[in-house]
Coordinates of C-alpha atoms and ligand atoms in Angstrom, one line a residue:
V1 CA 90.1 123.1 94.0
A2 CA 93.8 122.9 93.4
P3 CA 94.6 120.1 91.0
H4 CA 98.2 119.5 92.2
A5 CA 100.9 120.9 94.5
L6 CA 103.1 122.6 91.8
G7 CA 103.9 126.1 93.1
R8 CA 101.8 125.5 96.3
H9 CA 102.3 124.1 99.7
L10 CA 101.7 120.3 100.1
A11 CA 99.8 119.7 103.3
I12 CA 99.5 116.2 104.7
A13 CA 96.4 115.6 106.8
G14 CA 95.2 112.5 108.6
F15 CA 94.5 110.9 111.9
M16 CA 97.0 110.3 114.7
G17 CA 99.3 107.5 113.8
A18 CA 98.8 107.9 110.0
G19 CA 102.5 108.6 109.7
K20 CA 102.2 112.3 108.6
T21 CA 105.5 113.4 110.0
T22 CA 107.6 110.5 108.7
T23 CA 106.0 110.5 105.3
G24 CA 106.0 114.3 105.1
A25 CA 109.7 114.5 105.9
R26 CA 110.6 111.9 103.3
V27 CA 108.4 113.4 100.6
A28 CA 109.8 116.9 101.3
E29 CA 113.3 115.5 100.8
R30 CA 112.2 114.0 97.4
L31 CA 110.6 117.2 96.3
G32 CA 113.5 119.4 97.5
R33 CA 111.2 121.4 99.7
P34 CA 111.5 122.6 103.3
F35 CA 109.5 120.4 105.7
V36 CA 107.6 121.6 108.7
D37 CA 105.7 119.6 111.2
L38 CA 102.8 121.7 112.8
D39 CA 103.1 120.1 116.2
T40 CA 106.9 120.5 116.3
E41 CA 106.5 124.2 115.3
I42 CA 103.8 124.7 118.0
E43 CA 106.2 123.1 120.6
R44 CA 109.0 125.4 119.4
R45 CA 106.9 128.5 119.8
T46 CA 105.3 127.6 123.1
G47 CA 108.5 126.2 124.6
T48 CA 106.6 123.2 125.9
T49 CA 105.1 120.0 124.7
V50 CA 101.7 119.6 123.0
A51 CA 100.7 117.3 125.9
A52 CA 101.6 119.9 128.5
T53 CA 99.7 122.7 126.7
F54 CA 96.7 120.4 126.6
A55 CA 97.0 119.5 130.3
E56 CA 97.7 123.0 131.5
N57 CA 95.5 125.2 129.2
G58 CA 92.9 122.7 127.8
E59 CA 92.1 121.7 124.3
A60 CA 90.4 124.9 123.2
A61 CA 93.5 127.0 124.0
F62 CA 95.7 124.5 122.1
R63 CA 93.4 124.7 119.1
A64 CA 93.7 128.5 119.0
I65 CA 97.5 128.3 119.0
E66 CA 97.4 125.6 116.4
E67 CA 95.1 127.7 114.1
Q68 CA 97.5 130.7 114.4
V69 CA 100.6 128.7 113.8
A70 CA 99.0 126.9 110.8
S71 CA 98.0 130.2 109.3
D72 CA 101.5 131.6 109.7
L73 CA 103.1 128.6 108.1
L74 CA 100.6 128.7 105.2
L75 CA 101.4 132.3 104.6
R76 CA 105.0 131.5 103.8
A77 CA 105.7 132.2 100.1
K78 CA 108.0 129.3 99.4
P79 CA 106.2 126.0 98.8
H80 CA 106.7 123.7 101.8
V81 CA 105.6 120.3 102.8
L82 CA 103.5 120.7 105.9
A83 CA 102.5 117.8 108.2
L84 CA 99.3 118.9 110.0
G85 CA 98.4 117.8 113.5
G86 CA 95.6 115.3 113.6
G87 CA 93.1 117.9 114.8
A88 CA 94.2 120.9 112.7
V89 CA 91.4 120.4 110.2
L90 CA 88.8 120.9 113.0
S91 CA 89.3 124.6 112.4
Q92 CA 87.1 126.0 109.7
A93 CA 89.6 128.9 109.2
T94 CA 92.5 126.4 108.7
R95 CA 90.4 124.4 106.2
A96 CA 89.7 127.6 104.3
E97 CA 93.4 128.6 104.3
L98 CA 94.4 125.1 103.2
S99 CA 92.0 125.3 100.2
Q100 CA 93.5 128.7 99.2
R101 CA 97.2 128.1 99.7
A102 CA 97.9 124.4 99.7
F103 CA 97.2 121.1 98.0
T104 CA 96.1 118.8 100.8
V105 CA 96.6 115.0 100.8
L106 CA 94.8 112.8 103.3
L107 CA 97.2 110.1 104.4
D108 CA 94.8 107.1 105.0
V109 CA 95.3 104.8 107.9
E110 CA 93.0 102.0 109.3
P111 CA 91.8 102.9 112.8
D112 CA 93.3 99.7 114.4
V113 CA 96.7 100.4 112.9
A114 CA 96.5 104.0 114.0
W115 CA 95.7 102.9 117.6
E116 CA 98.6 100.5 117.7
R117 CA 100.9 103.3 116.6
A118 CA 99.5 106.1 118.7
R119 CA 98.8 104.3 122.1
G120 CA 101.2 104.8 124.9
A121 CA 103.1 107.6 123.2
G122 CA 101.9 110.2 125.6
R123 CA 99.3 111.6 123.1
P124 CA 96.5 113.3 125.0
L125 CA 93.8 111.9 122.7
A126 CA 95.2 108.4 122.5
V127 CA 94.6 107.2 126.0
D128 CA 91.5 105.1 125.7
E129 CA 90.8 102.8 122.7
K130 CA 87.0 103.3 122.6
S131 CA 87.2 107.1 122.5
F132 CA 90.1 106.9 120.1
H133 CA 87.8 105.0 117.6
S134 CA 84.9 107.3 118.1
L135 CA 87.2 110.3 117.5
Y136 CA 88.4 108.6 114.3
A137 CA 84.8 108.2 113.1
A138 CA 83.9 111.8 114.0
R139 CA 86.9 113.3 112.3
S140 CA 86.7 111.3 109.0
P141 CA 84.2 113.6 107.3
L142 CA 86.4 116.7 108.1
Y143 CA 89.4 115.1 106.6
E144 CA 87.4 114.3 103.5
E145 CA 86.3 117.9 103.3
A146 CA 89.8 119.3 103.7
A147 CA 91.5 116.8 101.4
D148 CA 92.1 117.4 97.6
A149 CA 93.4 113.8 97.3
R150 CA 94.1 110.7 99.4
A151 CA 97.1 108.4 99.6
R152 CA 98.4 105.5 101.5
D153 CA 102.2 105.8 101.2
D154 CA 105.0 108.1 100.1
D155 CA 104.6 107.4 96.4
G156 CA 100.9 107.9 96.7
V157 CA 101.5 111.4 98.3
V158 CA 104.0 112.3 95.5
L159 CA 101.6 111.1 92.8
A160 CA 98.7 113.0 94.3
A161 CA 100.9 116.1 94.6
A162 CA 101.7 115.9 90.9
G163 CA 98.1 115.4 89.9
V164 CA 98.8 111.8 88.7
Y165 CA 96.2 109.1 89.3
V166 CA 97.4 105.5 88.5
H167 CA 94.7 102.9 89.0
V168 CA 93.6 99.8 87.1
G169 CA 90.2 100.7 85.7
V170 CA 90.5 104.5 86.2
L171 CA 89.7 105.2 82.5
D172 CA 86.0 104.5 83.4
L173 CA 86.2 107.4 85.9
L174 CA 87.9 109.8 83.5
G175 CA 84.9 112.2 83.7
E176 CA 85.4 112.6 87.5
H177 CA 89.0 113.7 86.8
V178 CA 88.1 116.5 84.4
P179 CA 87.4 119.5 86.5
D180 CA 84.5 121.9 86.3
D181 CA 82.1 121.6 83.4
G182 CA 84.0 123.3 80.6
A183 CA 83.9 121.9 77.0
I184 CA 86.4 119.3 76.1
E185 CA 88.6 118.8 73.0
L186 CA 89.6 115.1 73.0
V187 CA 92.8 114.5 71.0
A188 CA 93.4 110.8 70.3
D189 CA 95.9 108.7 68.5
T190 CA 93.8 107.2 65.6
H191 CA 94.9 103.6 66.4
V192 CA 94.3 104.0 70.2
A193 CA 90.9 105.7 69.5
G194 CA 89.8 102.6 67.7
I195 CA 90.6 100.5 70.7
H196 CA 89.9 102.6 73.8
G197 CA 88.3 105.8 72.3
M198 CA 84.7 104.8 72.9
E199 CA 85.3 103.9 76.5
A200 CA 87.0 107.3 77.0
Q201 CA 84.1 109.2 75.4
L202 CA 81.5 107.3 77.5
A203 CA 83.5 108.1 80.6
L204 CA 83.6 111.8 79.7
G205 CA 79.8 111.6 79.7
G206 CA 77.4 114.3 78.3
R207 CA 80.0 117.1 78.2
R208 CA 80.4 119.0 75.0
I209 CA 83.2 117.2 73.2
Q210 CA 84.9 117.4 69.9
V211 CA 87.1 114.4 68.9
H212 CA 90.3 115.0 66.9
E213 CA 92.1 111.9 65.7
V214 CA 95.8 112.3 65.0
P215 CA 98.2 109.9 63.3
A216 CA 99.8 107.1 65.5
G217 CA 103.4 107.6 66.3
E218 CA 106.0 110.3 65.7
S219 CA 104.1 111.7 62.7
A220 CA 101.6 113.3 65.1
K221 CA 104.3 115.6 66.4
T222 CA 104.4 118.0 63.4
S223 CA 103.5 121.6 62.8
T224 CA 100.9 120.4 60.3
Q225 CA 99.1 118.4 63.0
L226 CA 99.4 121.2 65.5
E227 CA 97.9 123.6 63.0
R228 CA 95.1 121.2 62.3
L229 CA 94.2 121.2 66.0
W230 CA 94.4 125.0 66.3
R231 CA 92.0 125.3 63.3
A232 CA 89.6 122.8 64.8
F233 CA 89.6 123.8 68.5
G234 CA 86.5 125.7 69.6
I235 CA 87.0 125.8 73.4
G236 CA 87.4 129.0 75.4
R237 CA 89.9 129.6 78.2
D238 CA 87.7 127.6 80.5
G239 CA 87.8 124.6 78.2
I240 CA 90.1 121.6 78.6
V241 CA 92.1 119.4 76.2
V242 CA 92.2 115.7 76.9
A243 CA 94.9 113.6 75.3
L244 CA 94.4 109.9 74.8
G245 CA 97.4 108.0 73.4
G246 CA 101.1 107.4 73.8
G247 CA 103.9 110.0 74.3
C248 CA 103.5 111.3 70.8
T249 CA 99.8 112.2 71.4
T250 CA 100.3 113.7 74.8
D251 CA 103.4 115.7 73.6
L252 CA 101.3 117.2 70.7
A253 CA 98.1 117.7 72.5
G254 CA 99.8 119.2 75.6
F255 CA 101.6 121.7 73.3
A256 CA 98.4 122.5 71.5
A257 CA 96.9 123.2 75.0
A258 CA 99.9 125.3 76.0
T259 CA 99.5 127.5 73.0
W260 CA 95.7 127.6 72.5
K261 CA 94.5 131.0 73.7
R262 CA 97.8 131.4 75.5
G263 CA 97.3 128.2 77.5
V264 CA 94.3 126.1 78.5
R265 CA 94.3 123.2 80.9
W266 CA 94.9 119.7 79.7
I267 CA 94.6 116.2 80.9
A268 CA 96.9 113.4 79.8
V269 CA 95.5 109.9 79.5
P270 CA 98.6 107.9 78.6
T271 CA 98.0 104.5 77.0
S272 CA 101.6 103.3 76.3
L273 CA 104.1 102.2 78.9
V274 CA 106.4 105.0 77.8
G275 CA 103.6 107.4 78.3
Q276 CA 102.6 106.1 81.7
V277 CA 106.0 105.9 83.2
D278 CA 107.6 108.9 81.5
A279 CA 106.1 111.1 78.7
A280 CA 102.8 112.1 80.3
I281 CA 104.5 113.2 83.5
G282 CA 106.3 116.4 84.3
G283 CA 104.8 118.9 81.9
K284 CA 107.2 118.8 79.0
T285 CA 105.3 119.1 75.7
A286 CA 106.7 119.5 72.2
I287 CA 106.6 118.8 68.4
D288 CA 109.4 118.0 66.1
I289 CA 110.8 120.2 63.3
P290 CA 113.2 119.4 60.5
G291 CA 116.1 120.7 62.7
G292 CA 115.4 118.1 65.4
K293 CA 113.0 116.2 67.7
N294 CA 111.2 118.2 70.4
L295 CA 112.8 121.5 69.3
V296 CA 109.6 123.5 69.7
G297 CA 107.6 123.0 72.8
A298 CA 106.6 124.4 76.2
F299 CA 106.6 123.4 79.9
H300 CA 102.9 123.0 80.6
W301 CA 102.0 120.9 83.6
P302 CA 98.9 118.7 83.0
T303 CA 96.1 119.4 85.3
R304 CA 95.7 115.7 85.8
V305 CA 97.4 112.5 84.5
V306 CA 94.9 109.7 84.4
S307 CA 96.8 106.5 84.0
D308 CA 95.1 103.1 83.6
P309 CA 97.6 100.2 83.5
A310 CA 94.9 97.9 82.2
L311 CA 95.1 99.8 78.8
L312 CA 98.6 98.3 78.4
E313 CA 97.1 94.9 77.7
T314 CA 96.5 95.9 74.1
L315 CA 100.0 97.4 73.7
P316 CA 102.1 95.6 71.1
E317 CA 105.2 93.8 72.3
R318 CA 107.6 96.2 70.5
E319 CA 106.1 99.1 72.4
Q320 CA 106.2 97.2 75.6
R321 CA 109.9 96.9 75.2
N322 CA 110.3 100.6 74.5
G323 CA 108.7 101.2 77.9
L324 CA 110.7 98.6 79.7
A325 CA 113.9 100.4 78.8
E326 CA 112.6 103.5 80.6
V327 CA 111.4 101.3 83.6
V328 CA 115.0 99.9 83.9
K329 CA 116.4 103.4 83.7
T330 CA 114.0 104.6 86.4
G331 CA 114.8 101.6 88.6
L332 CA 118.5 102.2 88.4
L333 CA 118.0 105.9 89.3
A334 CA 115.7 105.0 92.2
G335 CA 118.0 102.2 93.3
E336 CA 115.3 99.5 93.3
P337 CA 114.6 96.7 90.8
L338 CA 111.3 98.3 89.8
W339 CA 111.2 96.2 86.6
E340 CA 110.5 93.1 88.7
L341 CA 107.2 94.4 90.0
S342 CA 103.7 93.7 88.5
E343 CA 102.8 96.0 85.7
P344 CA 100.3 98.2 87.6
E345 CA 102.8 98.6 90.5
L346 CA 105.8 99.3 88.3
V347 CA 103.8 102.0 86.5
R348 CA 102.9 103.5 89.9
R349 CA 106.4 103.4 91.3
C350 CA 108.1 104.7 88.1
A351 CA 105.5 107.4 87.7
A352 CA 106.1 108.5 91.3
Y353 CA 109.8 108.6 90.8
K354 CA 109.5 110.9 87.7
A355 CA 106.8 113.0 89.3
A356 CA 109.0 113.7 92.4
V357 CA 112.0 114.7 90.2
C358 CA 109.9 117.0 88.0
L359 CA 108.0 118.6 91.0
A360 CA 111.5 119.4 92.4
D361 CA 112.7 120.8 89.2
P362 CA 109.8 121.6 86.9
H363 CA 111.8 123.6 84.4
E364 CA 114.8 121.3 84.1
L365 CA 117.4 123.6 85.7
G366 CA 119.0 120.9 87.8
A367 CA 118.1 117.5 89.2
R368 CA 115.7 116.7 86.3
A369 CA 118.8 116.2 84.1
Q370 CA 119.2 112.8 85.8
L371 CA 116.3 111.5 83.7
N372 CA 118.6 111.6 80.7
L373 CA 120.7 108.7 82.0
G374 CA 121.8 106.9 78.8
H375 CA 119.8 109.2 76.5
T376 CA 122.7 111.2 75.1
F377 CA 124.0 108.0 73.5
A378 CA 120.5 106.7 72.6
H379 CA 119.7 109.9 70.7
A380 CA 123.0 109.7 68.8
L381 CA 122.4 106.1 67.7
E382 CA 118.8 106.9 66.8
A383 CA 119.9 109.9 64.6
A384 CA 122.6 107.8 63.0
A385 CA 120.1 105.1 62.2
G386 CA 117.8 107.6 60.6
Y387 CA 115.3 107.0 63.4
G388 CA 114.9 103.4 62.2
L389 CA 116.1 102.0 65.6
P390 CA 113.4 101.4 68.2
H391 CA 113.8 103.9 71.1
G392 CA 113.9 101.2 73.7
E393 CA 116.8 99.5 72.0
A394 CA 118.7 102.8 71.7
V395 CA 118.0 103.5 75.4
A396 CA 119.2 100.1 76.4
L397 CA 122.5 100.6 74.6
G398 CA 122.8 104.1 75.9
L399 CA 122.4 102.9 79.4
V400 CA 125.2 100.4 78.9
A401 CA 127.5 103.2 77.7
A402 CA 126.6 105.5 80.6
L403 CA 127.0 102.7 83.1
R404 CA 130.3 101.6 81.7
L405 CA 131.6 105.2 82.0
S406 CA 130.3 105.2 85.5
G407 CA 132.5 102.1 86.2
N408 CA 129.3 100.3 87.3
A409 CA 129.7 96.7 86.1
A410 CA 126.8 95.3 88.2
A411 CA 124.4 97.8 86.7
V412 CA 125.7 97.0 83.2
D413 CA 124.9 93.3 83.9
V414 CA 121.3 94.3 85.0
V415 CA 120.7 96.1 81.7
E416 CA 122.2 93.3 79.6
H417 CA 120.1 90.7 81.5
V418 CA 116.8 92.5 81.4
L419 CA 116.9 94.4 78.1
R420 CA 119.4 92.3 76.1
P421 CA 120.7 95.1 73.9
R422 CA 122.7 94.2 70.8
P423 CA 125.2 96.4 69.1
V424 CA 123.7 98.3 66.1
R425 CA 125.0 98.7 62.6
V426 CA 125.2 102.5 62.0
D427 CA 127.8 104.8 60.6
R428 CA 130.3 105.6 63.4
E429 CA 131.1 109.1 62.1
R430 CA 127.4 109.9 61.8
A431 CA 126.7 108.7 65.3
W432 CA 129.6 110.8 66.7
A433 CA 128.5 113.9 64.8
A434 CA 125.0 113.4 66.2
L435 CA 126.3 113.1 69.7
A436 CA 128.5 116.2 69.3
R437 CA 125.3 118.1 68.2
D438 CA 123.4 116.9 71.3
K439 CA 121.1 119.7 72.2
K440 CA 121.7 119.2 75.9
A441 CA 125.4 120.3 75.6
V442 CA 126.0 123.4 77.6
R443 CA 128.2 126.0 75.8
G444 CA 129.8 123.2 73.7
V445 CA 130.8 121.1 76.8
R446 CA 128.9 117.8 76.8
K447 CA 127.6 116.9 80.3
L448 CA 126.7 113.4 81.0
V449 CA 124.6 111.6 83.6
L450 CA 126.5 108.9 85.4
L451 CA 125.4 106.5 88.1
D452 CA 127.8 106.2 91.0
E453 CA 125.7 103.3 92.3
P454 CA 122.0 102.4 91.9
G455 CA 120.0 105.2 93.5
R456 CA 122.9 107.7 93.3
P457 CA 122.9 109.5 89.9
R458 CA 125.3 112.3 89.2
W459 CA 124.6 114.8 86.5
G460 CA 126.5 117.5 84.7
V461 CA 129.6 115.3 84.7
E462 CA 132.3 116.3 82.2
V463 CA 133.8 113.2 80.7
P464 CA 137.0 113.2 78.5
E465 CA 136.0 113.2 74.9
G466 CA 138.1 110.1 74.1
D467 CA 136.2 108.1 76.7
V468 CA 132.8 109.3 75.4
R469 CA 133.7 108.3 71.9
A470 CA 135.0 104.9 73.0
A471 CA 131.8 104.2 74.9
L472 CA 129.8 105.2 71.9
E473 CA 131.8 103.0 69.5
S474 CA 131.4 100.0 71.8
L475 CA 127.7 100.1 71.0
I476 CA 128.2 99.9 67.3
A477 CA 128.6 96.6 65.5
Ligands
NAD501 N1 107.3 114.9 77.3 C1 108.1 114.1 77.8 O1 108.6 114.3 78.9 C2 108.5 112.8 77.1 C3 109.3 111.8 77.7 C4 109.6 110.7 77.0 C5 109.2 110.5 75.7 N2 108.5 111.6 75.1 C6 108.0 111.4 73.7 O2 107.1 110.3 73.6 C7 107.2 109.8 72.3 C8 107.2 108.3 72.4 O3 106.1 107.9 73.1 P1 105.4 106.4 72.9 O4 106.5 105.4 72.9 O5 104.3 106.3 73.8 O6 105.0 106.5 71.4 P2 103.6 106.6 70.6 O7 102.8 107.7 71.1 O8 103.9 106.7 69.2 O9 102.9 105.2 70.9 C9 103.6 104.1 70.4 C10 102.6 103.2 69.6 O10 101.8 102.4 70.4 C11 100.4 102.6 70.0 N3 99.7 102.5 71.3 C12 99.7 103.4 72.3 N4 98.9 102.9 73.3 C13 98.4 101.7 72.9 C14 97.5 100.8 73.5 N5 97.1 100.9 74.7 N6 97.2 99.7 72.8 C15 97.6 99.5 71.5 N7 98.5 100.4 70.9 C16 98.8 101.5 71.6 C17 100.4 103.9 69.3 O11 99.3 103.9 68.4 C18 101.7 103.9 68.6 O12 101.7 103.3 67.4 C19 108.4 110.4 71.6 O13 107.9 111.4 70.7 C20 109.1 111.1 72.7 O14 109.8 112.2 72.3 C21 108.2 112.7 75.7

């Protein structure tokens, strides 16, 4: 079973009226993938409508064409988003090809809603309400069989495609999200292990487990801690690393998984807001070395991210604020006030935004750069403060600088209102030197992310050095 759609087709299955075509097209746009609708492709090839093929040649003939076209589409090498026809999964051959070449998401819809949408649209199987409902009941088990995951909306499809599960209470179902029956190495932040570790272990059930506690916070992300894990790990290549904790734990454990036996699967169970909306998603893993933060790492996509917003109830206020800064950043990038939503919903929406960007650009060669909005300044201030400045405060200030350079006063107001950043006391020269060393500079030219307006980020922008320096200095008390 495919755990996610990275490097594979994303197929959207579901009953008539589920919205497969509209959702599929929008998701394809977000993932930067070509979109193809099976029925439209059939109509293009046959030169007539689906209804006409049904009427003239009968359902069996239509299904044969559908099976052939689905097979051709699934053989395309480049990962697509493919909206399947409502009956495509009736074919055993198509179900088999889907499981080999695609990650299939079932787009859920209530039968009454489906009927309201599908009736009167000239669909051959949506003529009579009673038979429509019996068809729904008859097909449901086939959808279940073909689907790797289920979703109700665009964000749900994106999250499923990235292997990310966000649900209140999902920690109790952790065992169901760890594939196969290979042995598990559980890596947990020692502080978090004391609060949620037992629940996680119980949820993992009777599988062979070793538990490794690592220090809370950035001190987990060291070569010493990494080596400790390497020395203690006993899993083979079929084993799996489960990381329970904030971004520091998932960064360390993910990198340990990326390097152990040249790469084993791993599952992130983020417990901090930063982890749930940012760090656990997208496959970047790393440790710090004296030369800088995150300098040694790997892209290693987690098999699953199992994110339970209920765990945030025990998160200290300080850590909550660190996460809120990333939530505001994400909301500005998405062009929606995501910070106003309830916590479970804002986690879901922010996670989906990041998941889509990272699926579109898993190795950070393009669009993923937008996620650095405000971070060039934030990193400079953190370095100048000797890492004594909370990350959330640094990001809030960094956002102010980037938004001022973007000429976006309304967005600056939002950040000031929601995050209330205050200028910091750091050495100006140290901050400037740190910014000049920024590792994201390309051949010495510093490229910034600006926000033309909420929802419209622009990355790789060269900004005159004097303006960058003035923006940085405006953050310093
Ligand atoms: N890989 C990525 O894409 C990515 C993205 C963003 C940040 N990061 C990294 O993430 C790290 C920061 O992550 P973080 O802010 O989660 O830090 P963290 O892992 O240090 O967690 C913050 C603190 O909160 C505590 N904590 C976590 N969950 C808790 C809970 N449910 N209840 C009580 N306490 C809890 C931890 O013990 C820790 O003290 C940085 O090292 C950063 O580089 C990585």
